[in-house]
Structure formats: structure tokens, C-alpha cells
């Protein structure tokens, strides 16, 4: 039968496999690193939740920019499945659809790609796994796939024939039509017999290509009863984005198709589910996920062709809305649930029917026939994820008030567990919620309990990071959520408060005063502001709004926490000389400069724009050009000052067509030397020095000698080691990278959709204890007397502690400034701390204490 069907399918083009072997880690250099995430728990839109229909408990989730996940039922945590996606294939972290095989349940497929317009240079692909998503193969498609385009929450475009699981269908966007695989997703052919490829675009008159993309073919549903196991399903329905003809039917396994008579018109078919002898359809008048002001729910009789309008009548606040998130209880086919695709105020609505859609109840309602007209069928607890209140004080829902937390918004994924009628999960624009007592809904006065179910899902777009020394582990700036002050990276905490940020672009901490933090972003009213804290983020002072600015730009704070420089996008930069209390315009900087601070000299601030480097020595009041024509003039650039030194700067960035790589300046930006070996570099950050090392560890996301990866140097940039491997790449990671000042080897990586990745060096151990019988050569490190020592020359049986001997005691404060020790050799310009002051060496010195003599080698600088 399969062979007979090949000709009527009219193959026009073939998608072929892009790779043949199973993906495995191939680079051993990163094997000593263990990777995890800073705990945020959710943070982005989850447009799809997909239960396997034959293996109890197996469920997947797909995200629009953060890949796909599988729920580990033992730990109740979601496991990321696409972290192997690399820099060049970043678009494959956008998952437009996912399918789990009902026959061979270890099989899972994903249709991946980020955008169908020119924002994405790459075509899409179909990924396939035979081991629940542990490893993947890919088939490249000859067109783009829009995992983050309008309509990404509509149904599941990728479907597996439940009778013959070698057959898959995929509905493409942009007029590319319906595609079919007969070899379990290895190759794909265009199904030319489907006469309609869709024509709906969100806004045909827009000049924004994001809104003019044709949604195309939407989803496919199989009438399993029309065939037997091992034979292709005969009756298939496929929905298209055409408000005049939304649904097509084939009764010969996809050889021919006809429009379904009597199908509703005027709306898009967002979801379709076959249960028993009915096809249920939820519709909306727009693509979503942000809009939708009208829609209907219909039931179609597969055997008799009759259509019945079963739209829920409840409209609590008097406005209409579209529908999505359709699900049917597999254990009780008359039980149906559907969500309002969007209702921004006061909250989304979820409806439930136990009689096939004849009557409905809603999760909340205003029923004026009751003595208490506010009817609530849920209780919601967000204690484990407090930021879901989005800056408001949590409390029980009240009439005519937007609740905190909300039931949700953008609810396109709504599913009842096919093996457990008490479990429901649904996705929102920020998380997944779950109820484990769903059938309580049906009891008089019954209440279901809703809690977040997104542990392990990290779907935030990180803009900036800073890791202060001391009690605070990490401070982050991100889109949508604003950012966090994490005292403990393993604990979910609340977002920035007072002021609350709806989005942030930049954070910093003072190099010598870790309790001083600054951030820039957009507050709850939409104003672009900066905020300063001198108590590790417990309280904040807010700047005046940056009127006329197009974005919040970048912000930096001087080493002692007194001087702050803020460069809002599209506006004049401003500075504060009193720790963020008052602000004034700075001079000498162009709009849109990137600003950073020296980590030791509190008056030194730096800026970069379009190939020109600027420096301020008066706390940001004025800037002067110190170099031009030596650095990338195009492309994104990140730079940072080395902890523990004055004026040592590292810069990474550029673009393919011009200068691209990493540069170092030892003199505050006046001169720059390109760091050898880097074909490309995009971020640079610093962390705690390795035991015995005299400079901070350096981290970068870069391409070195032809290989993309995350690299570390522990010897000041002389040598570099790739610390990640091919299974841990996380797509585009060009926003920021930071080392931890308190934990050697720990690194934080900003991703665009996979949250904040944390790497810990599992091989990092304390140096061995000094032994008299051991021969030591220059550079070897030992511990003795609770201190760390490094050999200056060959030595044996010479106990550490002789200030003129072969051993130097190496010590530093957490911010990276060296602690003066008598045995250590210091060179001209070295910075130390001693007796509560900062000192700079005027010449080579050993065993000469700072401050001991006015004629000595040290000058006090702070």
C-alpha cells in the first residue's frame, strides 16, 4: 500500500538527512565540567504540551526559543533535550511542533526553526530521536520554520500516523504546503495533492515581515478507527490557515483531499482533536498568541458529516475572545476542555464540559444569579515561584480586579493526562501550571489546585550578568522578567522589586564594594529608569526616567560604589557622583555607547561605540577618546576590566565581514593587541583565579582555531582550554559570560532562551600538601599551613615560609585584589591590599611591607 501511494502524493521536492550518525559528545576537553541552570523555573511562552497516548506518564513540552523538554516523573523536573544545538544552528532552539510516537514510544520528533522572515538566515529541520530525546539526527528542510512566529501556538503541525508510525505529516508555513515522510522522518516529500496551502497572514498591510508571514498548513488529525495496525490510516483531516476553507479530508491515506462541507468560516482552526466519532475544533479570528477577539468551538461528526456549534456561552466581562488549548479526556471522551486563546483582563478563561460540549463551566465566572456572584473553581499557589505575581502582592482573586497571580495568558497548550483524568497541565506566556485534582471541578463547589510545574524549564532571554563577591551569587538582567538577585543560584527567588522591572538590559556591581548594585531597565509603568542599591539588592533608589530614550542601554558602577555611568539607548548618557542619588548629563560620549567600570580605580569608567574607545577619569562626568581605528567598528562588542588591576581591559566582538575576535589593553584602552588564535570572540568575563595563579580566570564564548565553544584561560590568556563539549552548546550565547569570584571554575553563561547556564569544574581540587621529599619545579602549587604557595624555582626540602626562599605565598581578596604577603614577588604596577588600604607598586619588590617606609616601593591609592 505504501508503494502504491507514492505516485498520487506527487513528489515535488525531497528533504534529505543532514547528518547520518547518532549525536555524541566528541570533544573531551569539556568532560570535567558539569552543567546546570540558575534556578528561575520557567520564564517564557510554552506553546505545546504533548502527552504520549500509549506510555503512561510520558510527556514533552516545547518552547518558542528555548528548545524542548521531557518530564522526568521521578524527580518531577523537566529535562532539556536540545542543548546540543550550536552557535551556527541557533534557530533550531525554536520548536514549532513536537510529536511523540504512540507505537514505538522512545521515538520523538521535532520541527525546528526560529523565523520564516529574514531575521533567520537558516532553513528549518525535522529532528528525530529513538531514545526519548537523548540523542538526535536531523533532516534539513528546503524552507524556513517559524518556532517564534505568529501562530506558533496553533495545534501540532507534526503528526505521526497511529496505525503506521513510519508515516509522519508536517504542515509548513509560507505556502510550502503539506509534507510527508514514509521512513520515520528520515526523508520528506511534498504532498501536492492537498489543494490549499493556506493564505492567512496576521497583517497584510504591515511593513514588518514578522506580521506578513503566511501561516500555511496548521495540523493533521487521524481517525485511527479507519484502518488497522500496520496499515496507513485512511481517514485524515488537515487544517489550513484559510478562513474560507479551514479543513480538508482524505479517505485514501492522503492520496486525494477534499474540503470538508459545512466547515465553519471566518476563523482559523487553532486546535483539532478526534475523540470517539467526533472531531472537535477550537477557532480564533487571529493567529495569536497575543491577540484574538472572537472565535467558536465546533464538533464534527466523522461518520455523518454534521457540524454542531458547541461554543461556551460564558462571557464574564462582556467581551468576546478566540479559543485554543483544546483537549479531550481520553478516559472520558465526553469531557472536553478549551481555553480562551487570550483575555488579557482580568484573566484567561478555561472551560470544561462533561457532556460533549452541551454545557460548560468556567474556571472563574461572574454569576449574578448567585448570592456571591464571583464563582471560582480554582486555588492557585505560587510560593515556589514567587516572581509569577509579576511585581504585585499575591492574594486570592477578587471581582473586577486583575488577580496576582493570574491563571495565565496565551494558553494554547492545555492537556489532560490520557491515563489520569485528575492531571491537567497548561502552558502560559511564562510557565506551565498543573492541577493534580482536576475532577474536583465537577463536584458542587469543587475547587482544583493549581501550582507551577516548570522546574527544569529555563526559558529566559538573558541580557547581562554580574557575579559580585560575597553573599550574593549572581545578579541578572533579562527581557520580560526584568532580572533577579540570587543569593543562592539553586533557589527560585522573586524578581527585581521597588522598582519592579518588566525588562532589563544591564546590571553591574562595584568592583571593591560588592553590596553596591546597579541595574537599568523598564519599570512597571513603561518608564526607562536605572536603580541603585547599596545593600545587595534589598532596597533600591530609582533614577528619573530617561525621556526620549529608545531603550535602557548599559550601566556601570565605579569600584567603590560612588560613581555610576548610565547610557540609555538613543539618549545622552548620564552619571551620578553620589551613588545614584542625583544624576546629570555626561559629556564626550555618543549615543548608544556601551559602558563599563574599572574594578579597582573608582574614578575610571570606560565606554565603546562604533570602533572608538573612551575613558573617563572623573567618575563619568566627562569622557575622552583614547583609541580609534583599532577595534571592530561593526557588530556587537562586549568588554570588561580585569579584577585586581587598574586599566587592564579585554574586548570581544565584531562581525564576519570585518574585524572579529578578542583584544587586550594593558593601559586603559590606549593601546590594544589582538589575542592570537581566536577567529571570532563574542563575550569575555573573569572569575576567581586558579589556586596559585596571580591573575583572574578568563572566560569567553568564541571560535578558536576553527572550533566554537566556551573557553577558559587560567594564565592571563597565554593558553586556552575549551570547557564545554558538543552536547552542551545552547545555541547563541553571545550576550554575556561571567566567572564566579568566590568559586574557582564556576562560570555563568547568558543564553537566548535557555536561561542562565552554570558550569562547575568537577576536576577543580585544592593543591596537594607540600612534602619535603618531593621535587618541585617552577610554577608548581602546594598548600602548607593553610596557605597556598607557588614555586619560583626548582626546590626540594625547602619548607614554605622563608620570605627569600623559593616559595611565594599567593593570596587574594574575593574581588580579585592581591593580598600583600612578604614572600611574594610584585612587579611595577601591581595592586595589593594591606592594612585596609590599596597600594600600587612603583618597582619590583619582595618582603617590603606597604606603608613601612615613605621611601619604599609602594604608593597608597585607596
PDB file of N, CA and C in Angstrom, residues 5 53 98-103 156-171 178-182 188 191 219-228 231-239 247-255 257 272-280 300 302:
ATOM      1  N   UNK A   5       0.889   4.269  -2.877  1.00  0.00           N
ATOM      2  CA  UNK A   5       0.526   5.651  -2.579  1.00  0.00           C
ATOM      3  C   UNK A   5       1.599   6.643  -2.984  1.00  0.00           C
ATOM      4  N   UNK A  53       0.312   8.922  23.936  1.00  0.00           N
ATOM      5  CA  UNK A  53      -1.012   8.322  24.102  1.00  0.00           C
ATOM      6  C   UNK A  53      -0.992   6.860  24.527  1.00  0.00           C
ATOM      7  N   UNK A  98       6.087  19.281  17.992  1.00  0.00           N
ATOM      8  CA  UNK A  98       6.742  18.084  18.527  1.00  0.00           C
ATOM      9  C   UNK A  98       5.752  16.931  18.485  1.00  0.00           C
ATOM     10  N   UNK A  99       6.249  15.747  18.188  1.00  0.00           N
ATOM     11  CA  UNK A  99       5.395  14.555  18.109  1.00  0.00           C
ATOM     12  C   UNK A  99       6.065  13.404  18.841  1.00  0.00           C
ATOM     13  N   UNK A 100       5.294  12.711  19.660  1.00  0.00           N
ATOM     14  CA  UNK A 100       5.777  11.533  20.382  1.00  0.00           C
ATOM     15  C   UNK A 100       5.050  10.299  19.852  1.00  0.00           C
ATOM     16  N   UNK A 101       5.803   9.255  19.557  1.00  0.00           N
ATOM     17  CA  UNK A 101       5.316   8.094  18.820  1.00  0.00           C
ATOM     18  C   UNK A 101       4.429   7.213  19.708  1.00  0.00           C
ATOM     19  N   UNK A 102       3.179   6.952  19.292  1.00  0.00           N
ATOM     20  CA  UNK A 102       2.311   6.094  20.100  1.00  0.00           C
ATOM     21  C   UNK A 102       2.599   4.605  19.934  1.00  0.00           C
ATOM     22  N   UNK A 103       3.424   4.238  18.963  1.00  0.00           N
ATOM     23  CA  UNK A 103       3.734   2.822  18.720  1.00  0.00           C
ATOM     24  C   UNK A 103       5.080   2.473  19.354  1.00  0.00           C
ATOM     25  N   UNK A 156      -0.531  21.092  16.616  1.00  0.00           N
ATOM     26  CA  UNK A 156       0.769  20.455  16.388  1.00  0.00           C
ATOM     27  C   UNK A 156       0.854  20.115  14.911  1.00  0.00           C
ATOM     28  N   UNK A 157       1.720  20.823  14.204  1.00  0.00           N
ATOM     29  CA  UNK A 157       1.861  20.646  12.756  1.00  0.00           C
ATOM     30  C   UNK A 157       2.521  19.321  12.403  1.00  0.00           C
ATOM     31  N   UNK A 158       3.248  18.747  13.345  1.00  0.00           N
ATOM     32  CA  UNK A 158       3.967  17.498  13.123  1.00  0.00           C
ATOM     33  C   UNK A 158       3.185  16.371  13.793  1.00  0.00           C
ATOM     34  N   UNK A 159       2.773  15.364  12.976  1.00  0.00           N
ATOM     35  CA  UNK A 159       1.928  14.289  13.493  1.00  0.00           C
ATOM     36  C   UNK A 159       2.405  12.936  12.969  1.00  0.00           C
ATOM     37  N   UNK A 160       2.216  11.902  13.802  1.00  0.00           N
ATOM     38  CA  UNK A 160       2.605  10.535  13.465  1.00  0.00           C
ATOM     39  C   UNK A 160       1.341   9.710  13.232  1.00  0.00           C
ATOM     40  N   UNK A 161       1.314   8.961  12.162  1.00  0.00           N
ATOM     41  CA  UNK A 161       0.185   8.069  11.894  1.00  0.00           C
ATOM     42  C   UNK A 161       0.133   7.005  12.994  1.00  0.00           C
ATOM     43  N   UNK A 162      -0.964   6.925  13.757  1.00  0.00           N
ATOM     44  CA  UNK A 162      -1.012   5.980  14.873  1.00  0.00           C
ATOM     45  C   UNK A 162      -1.095   4.519  14.445  1.00  0.00           C
ATOM     46  N   UNK A 163      -1.445   4.276  13.194  1.00  0.00           N
ATOM     47  CA  UNK A 163      -1.509   2.894  12.708  1.00  0.00           C
ATOM     48  C   UNK A 163      -0.223   2.452  12.025  1.00  0.00           C
ATOM     49  N   UNK A 164       0.467   3.372  11.378  1.00  0.00           N
ATOM     50  CA  UNK A 164       1.735   3.081  10.711  1.00  0.00           C
ATOM     51  C   UNK A 164       2.704   4.187  11.094  1.00  0.00           C
ATOM     52  N   UNK A 165       3.504   3.946  12.115  1.00  0.00           N
ATOM     53  CA  UNK A 165       4.326   5.027  12.670  1.00  0.00           C
ATOM     54  C   UNK A 165       5.549   5.356  11.835  1.00  0.00           C
ATOM     55  N   UNK A 166       5.715   4.715  10.683  1.00  0.00           N
ATOM     56  CA  UNK A 166       6.727   5.178   9.727  1.00  0.00           C
ATOM     57  C   UNK A 166       6.246   6.404   8.967  1.00  0.00           C
ATOM     58  N   UNK A 167       4.953   6.688   9.039  1.00  0.00           N
ATOM     59  CA  UNK A 167       4.361   7.804   8.292  1.00  0.00           C
ATOM     60  C   UNK A 167       4.196   8.997   9.225  1.00  0.00           C
ATOM     61  N   UNK A 168       4.726  10.137   8.796  1.00  0.00           N
ATOM     62  CA  UNK A 168       4.549  11.391   9.519  1.00  0.00           C
ATOM     63  C   UNK A 168       4.098  12.462   8.542  1.00  0.00           C
ATOM     64  N   UNK A 169       3.364  13.439   9.050  1.00  0.00           N
ATOM     65  CA  UNK A 169       2.961  14.607   8.272  1.00  0.00           C
ATOM     66  C   UNK A 169       3.453  15.869   8.975  1.00  0.00           C
ATOM     67  N   UNK A 170       3.806  16.857   8.164  1.00  0.00           N
ATOM     68  CA  UNK A 170       4.201  18.151   8.710  1.00  0.00           C
ATOM     69  C   UNK A 170       3.581  19.260   7.875  1.00  0.00           C
ATOM     70  N   UNK A 171       2.863  20.168   8.535  1.00  0.00           N
ATOM     71  CA  UNK A 171       2.257  21.312   7.869  1.00  0.00           C
ATOM     72  C   UNK A 171       3.200  22.506   7.896  1.00  0.00           C
ATOM     73  N   UNK A 178       1.846  20.821   2.626  1.00  0.00           N
ATOM     74  CA  UNK A 178       1.893  19.654   3.495  1.00  0.00           C
ATOM     75  C   UNK A 178       3.027  18.733   3.059  1.00  0.00           C
ATOM     76  N   UNK A 179       3.773  18.211   4.032  1.00  0.00           N
ATOM     77  CA  UNK A 179       4.895  17.317   3.749  1.00  0.00           C
ATOM     78  C   UNK A 179       4.680  15.987   4.461  1.00  0.00           C
ATOM     79  N   UNK A 180       5.245  14.932   3.852  1.00  0.00           N
ATOM     80  CA  UNK A 180       5.007  13.580   4.344  1.00  0.00           C
ATOM     81  C   UNK A 180       6.304  12.778   4.332  1.00  0.00           C
ATOM     82  N   UNK A 181       6.496  11.983   5.387  1.00  0.00           N
ATOM     83  CA  UNK A 181       7.611  11.042   5.437  1.00  0.00           C
ATOM     84  C   UNK A 181       7.053   9.635   5.560  1.00  0.00           C
ATOM     85  N   UNK A 182       7.631   8.701   4.834  1.00  0.00           N
ATOM     86  CA  UNK A 182       7.212   7.295   4.940  1.00  0.00           C
ATOM     87  C   UNK A 182       8.323   6.425   5.512  1.00  0.00           C
ATOM     88  N   UNK A 188      11.600  13.452   3.435  1.00  0.00           N
ATOM     89  CA  UNK A 188      10.285  14.101   3.381  1.00  0.00           C
ATOM     90  C   UNK A 188       9.958  14.510   1.947  1.00  0.00           C
ATOM     91  N   UNK A 191       3.403  16.913  -0.374  1.00  0.00           N
ATOM     92  CA  UNK A 191       2.122  16.308  -0.748  1.00  0.00           C
ATOM     93  C   UNK A 191       1.377  17.311  -1.633  1.00  0.00           C
ATOM     94  N   UNK A 219      -2.406  21.741  11.099  1.00  0.00           N
ATOM     95  CA  UNK A 219      -2.320  20.499  11.862  1.00  0.00           C
ATOM     96  C   UNK A 219      -3.035  19.376  11.125  1.00  0.00           C
ATOM     97  N   UNK A 220      -2.736  18.163  11.528  1.00  0.00           N
ATOM     98  CA  UNK A 220      -3.340  16.964  10.948  1.00  0.00           C
ATOM     99  C   UNK A 220      -3.872  16.083  12.075  1.00  0.00           C
ATOM    100  N   UNK A 221      -5.028  15.471  11.845  1.00  0.00           N
ATOM    101  CA  UNK A 221      -5.632  14.557  12.823  1.00  0.00           C
ATOM    102  C   UNK A 221      -6.015  13.267  12.123  1.00  0.00           C
ATOM    103  N   UNK A 222      -5.769  12.145  12.782  1.00  0.00           N
ATOM    104  CA  UNK A 222      -6.005  10.817  12.200  1.00  0.00           C
ATOM    105  C   UNK A 222      -7.218  10.153  12.854  1.00  0.00           C
ATOM    106  N   UNK A 223      -8.085   9.625  12.025  1.00  0.00           N
ATOM    107  CA  UNK A 223      -9.175   8.762  12.511  1.00  0.00           C
ATOM    108  C   UNK A 223      -8.617   7.348  12.585  1.00  0.00           C
ATOM    109  N   UNK A 224      -8.100   6.975  13.745  1.00  0.00           N
ATOM    110  CA  UNK A 224      -7.401   5.699  13.900  1.00  0.00           C
ATOM    111  C   UNK A 224      -8.288   4.519  13.533  1.00  0.00           C
ATOM    112  N   UNK A 225      -9.605   4.645  13.761  1.00  0.00           N
ATOM    113  CA  UNK A 225     -10.526   3.534  13.503  1.00  0.00           C
ATOM    114  C   UNK A 225     -10.707   3.252  12.027  1.00  0.00           C
ATOM    115  N   UNK A 226     -10.197   4.123  11.159  1.00  0.00           N
ATOM    116  CA  UNK A 226     -10.378   3.917   9.713  1.00  0.00           C
ATOM    117  C   UNK A 226      -9.381   2.933   9.123  1.00  0.00           C
ATOM    118  N   UNK A 227      -8.499   2.389   9.957  1.00  0.00           N
ATOM    119  CA  UNK A 227      -7.518   1.437   9.465  1.00  0.00           C
ATOM    120  C   UNK A 227      -7.179   0.480  10.603  1.00  0.00           C
ATOM    121  N   UNK A 228      -6.260  -0.424  10.332  1.00  0.00           N
ATOM    122  CA  UNK A 228      -5.798  -1.364  11.338  1.00  0.00           C
ATOM    123  C   UNK A 228      -4.300  -1.183  11.543  1.00  0.00           C
ATOM    124  N   UNK A 231      -1.193  -0.681   8.873  1.00  0.00           N
ATOM    125  CA  UNK A 231      -1.607  -0.085   7.606  1.00  0.00           C
ATOM    126  C   UNK A 231      -1.805   1.418   7.792  1.00  0.00           C
ATOM    127  N   UNK A 232      -1.524   2.214   6.770  1.00  0.00           N
ATOM    128  CA  UNK A 232      -1.713   3.661   6.897  1.00  0.00           C
ATOM    129  C   UNK A 232      -3.163   3.997   7.228  1.00  0.00           C
ATOM    130  N   UNK A 233      -3.345   4.970   8.097  1.00  0.00           N
ATOM    131  CA  UNK A 233      -4.686   5.442   8.425  1.00  0.00           C
ATOM    132  C   UNK A 233      -5.340   6.009   7.178  1.00  0.00           C
ATOM    133  N   UNK A 234      -6.568   5.609   6.932  1.00  0.00           N
ATOM    134  CA  UNK A 234      -7.254   6.021   5.704  1.00  0.00           C
ATOM    135  C   UNK A 234      -7.864   7.419   5.821  1.00  0.00           C
ATOM    136  N   UNK A 235      -8.549   7.698   6.921  1.00  0.00           N
ATOM    137  CA  UNK A 235      -9.233   8.990   7.065  1.00  0.00           C
ATOM    138  C   UNK A 235      -8.365   9.948   7.866  1.00  0.00           C
ATOM    139  N   UNK A 236      -8.011  11.024   7.194  1.00  0.00           N
ATOM    140  CA  UNK A 236      -7.105  12.022   7.770  1.00  0.00           C
ATOM    141  C   UNK A 236      -7.719  13.400   7.554  1.00  0.00           C
ATOM    142  N   UNK A 237      -7.598  14.264   8.543  1.00  0.00           N
ATOM    143  CA  UNK A 237      -8.045  15.650   8.420  1.00  0.00           C
ATOM    144  C   UNK A 237      -6.831  16.564   8.534  1.00  0.00           C
ATOM    145  N   UNK A 238      -6.769  17.548   7.673  1.00  0.00           N
ATOM    146  CA  UNK A 238      -5.705  18.546   7.736  1.00  0.00           C
ATOM    147  C   UNK A 238      -6.324  19.937   7.695  1.00  0.00           C
ATOM    148  N   UNK A 239      -5.903  20.781   8.640  1.00  0.00           N
ATOM    149  CA  UNK A 239      -6.408  22.152   8.742  1.00  0.00           C
ATOM    150  C   UNK A 239      -5.433  23.114   8.096  1.00  0.00           C
ATOM    151  N   UNK A 247     -10.664  23.267   6.527  1.00  0.00           N
ATOM    152  CA  UNK A 247     -10.446  21.855   6.817  1.00  0.00           C
ATOM    153  C   UNK A 247     -10.571  20.994   5.568  1.00  0.00           C
ATOM    154  N   UNK A 248      -9.632  20.052   5.415  1.00  0.00           N
ATOM    155  CA  UNK A 248      -9.633  19.113   4.295  1.00  0.00           C
ATOM    156  C   UNK A 248      -9.588  17.678   4.829  1.00  0.00           C
ATOM    157  N   UNK A 249     -10.223  16.791   4.039  1.00  0.00           N
ATOM    158  CA  UNK A 249     -10.341  15.392   4.456  1.00  0.00           C
ATOM    159  C   UNK A 249      -9.839  14.474   3.353  1.00  0.00           C
ATOM    160  N   UNK A 250      -9.119  13.445   3.793  1.00  0.00           N
ATOM    161  CA  UNK A 250      -8.719  12.387   2.874  1.00  0.00           C
ATOM    162  C   UNK A 250      -9.231  11.065   3.417  1.00  0.00           C
ATOM    163  N   UNK A 251      -9.827  10.244   2.551  1.00  0.00           N
ATOM    164  CA  UNK A 251     -10.278   8.909   2.951  1.00  0.00           C
ATOM    165  C   UNK A 251      -9.489   7.811   2.250  1.00  0.00           C
ATOM    166  N   UNK A 252      -8.341   8.208   1.657  1.00  0.00           N
ATOM    167  CA  UNK A 252      -7.487   7.218   0.989  1.00  0.00           C
ATOM    168  C   UNK A 252      -6.022   7.423   1.386  1.00  0.00           C
ATOM    169  N   UNK A 253      -5.822   7.659   2.682  1.00  0.00           N
ATOM    170  CA  UNK A 253      -4.477   7.754   3.256  1.00  0.00           C
ATOM    171  C   UNK A 253      -3.650   8.867   2.642  1.00  0.00           C
ATOM    172  N   UNK A 254      -4.292   9.969   2.297  1.00  0.00           N
ATOM    173  CA  UNK A 254      -3.574  11.136   1.820  1.00  0.00           C
ATOM    174  C   UNK A 254      -3.353  11.206   0.338  1.00  0.00           C
ATOM    175  N   UNK A 255      -3.925  10.263  -0.439  1.00  0.00           N
ATOM    176  CA  UNK A 255      -3.750  10.317  -1.892  1.00  0.00           C
ATOM    177  C   UNK A 255      -4.541  11.466  -2.501  1.00  0.00           C
ATOM    178  N   UNK A 257      -7.632  14.723  -1.533  1.00  0.00           N
ATOM    179  CA  UNK A 257      -8.194  15.537  -0.455  1.00  0.00           C
ATOM    180  C   UNK A 257      -9.378  16.344  -0.970  1.00  0.00           C
ATOM    181  N   UNK A 272      -7.387  20.867  16.819  1.00  0.00           N
ATOM    182  CA  UNK A 272      -8.335  19.835  16.440  1.00  0.00           C
ATOM    183  C   UNK A 272      -8.011  18.528  17.133  1.00  0.00           C
ATOM    184  N   UNK A 273      -9.017  17.902  17.732  1.00  0.00           N
ATOM    185  CA  UNK A 273      -8.824  16.653  18.468  1.00  0.00           C
ATOM    186  C   UNK A 273      -9.930  15.676  18.080  1.00  0.00           C
ATOM    187  N   UNK A 274      -9.560  14.448  17.699  1.00  0.00           N
ATOM    188  CA  UNK A 274     -10.537  13.392  17.429  1.00  0.00           C
ATOM    189  C   UNK A 274     -10.733  12.582  18.707  1.00  0.00           C
ATOM    190  N   UNK A 275     -11.995  12.446  19.090  1.00  0.00           N
ATOM    191  CA  UNK A 275     -12.363  11.617  20.243  1.00  0.00           C
ATOM    192  C   UNK A 275     -13.624  10.864  19.880  1.00  0.00           C
ATOM    193  N   UNK A 276     -13.565   9.549  19.953  1.00  0.00           N
ATOM    194  CA  UNK A 276     -14.710   8.758  19.516  1.00  0.00           C
ATOM    195  C   UNK A 276     -14.948   8.986  18.039  1.00  0.00           C
ATOM    196  N   UNK A 277     -16.168   9.295  17.675  1.00  0.00           N
ATOM    197  CA  UNK A 277     -16.511   9.521  16.273  1.00  0.00           C
ATOM    198  C   UNK A 277     -16.699  11.001  15.972  1.00  0.00           C
ATOM    199  N   UNK A 278     -16.028  11.846  16.761  1.00  0.00           N
ATOM    200  CA  UNK A 278     -16.143  13.285  16.559  1.00  0.00           C
ATOM    201  C   UNK A 278     -14.756  13.919  16.415  1.00  0.00           C
ATOM    202  N   UNK A 279     -14.714  14.982  15.618  1.00  0.00           N
ATOM    203  CA  UNK A 279     -13.562  15.868  15.558  1.00  0.00           C
ATOM    204  C   UNK A 279     -13.968  17.192  16.196  1.00  0.00           C
ATOM    205  N   UNK A 280     -13.292  17.566  17.249  1.00  0.00           N
ATOM    206  CA  UNK A 280     -13.551  18.834  17.914  1.00  0.00           C
ATOM    207  C   UNK A 280     -12.559  19.874  17.412  1.00  0.00           C
ATOM    208  N   UNK A 300     -17.588  18.018  14.895  1.00  0.00           N
ATOM    209  CA  UNK A 300     -17.885  17.475  13.571  1.00  0.00           C
ATOM    210  C   UNK A 300     -18.063  15.961  13.667  1.00  0.00           C
ATOM    211  N   UNK A 302     -17.700  12.571  12.273  1.00  0.00           N
ATOM    212  CA  UNK A 302     -16.868  11.965  11.235  1.00  0.00           C
ATOM    213  C   UNK A 302     -17.694  11.062  10.323  1.00  0.00           C
TER     214      UNK A 302
END
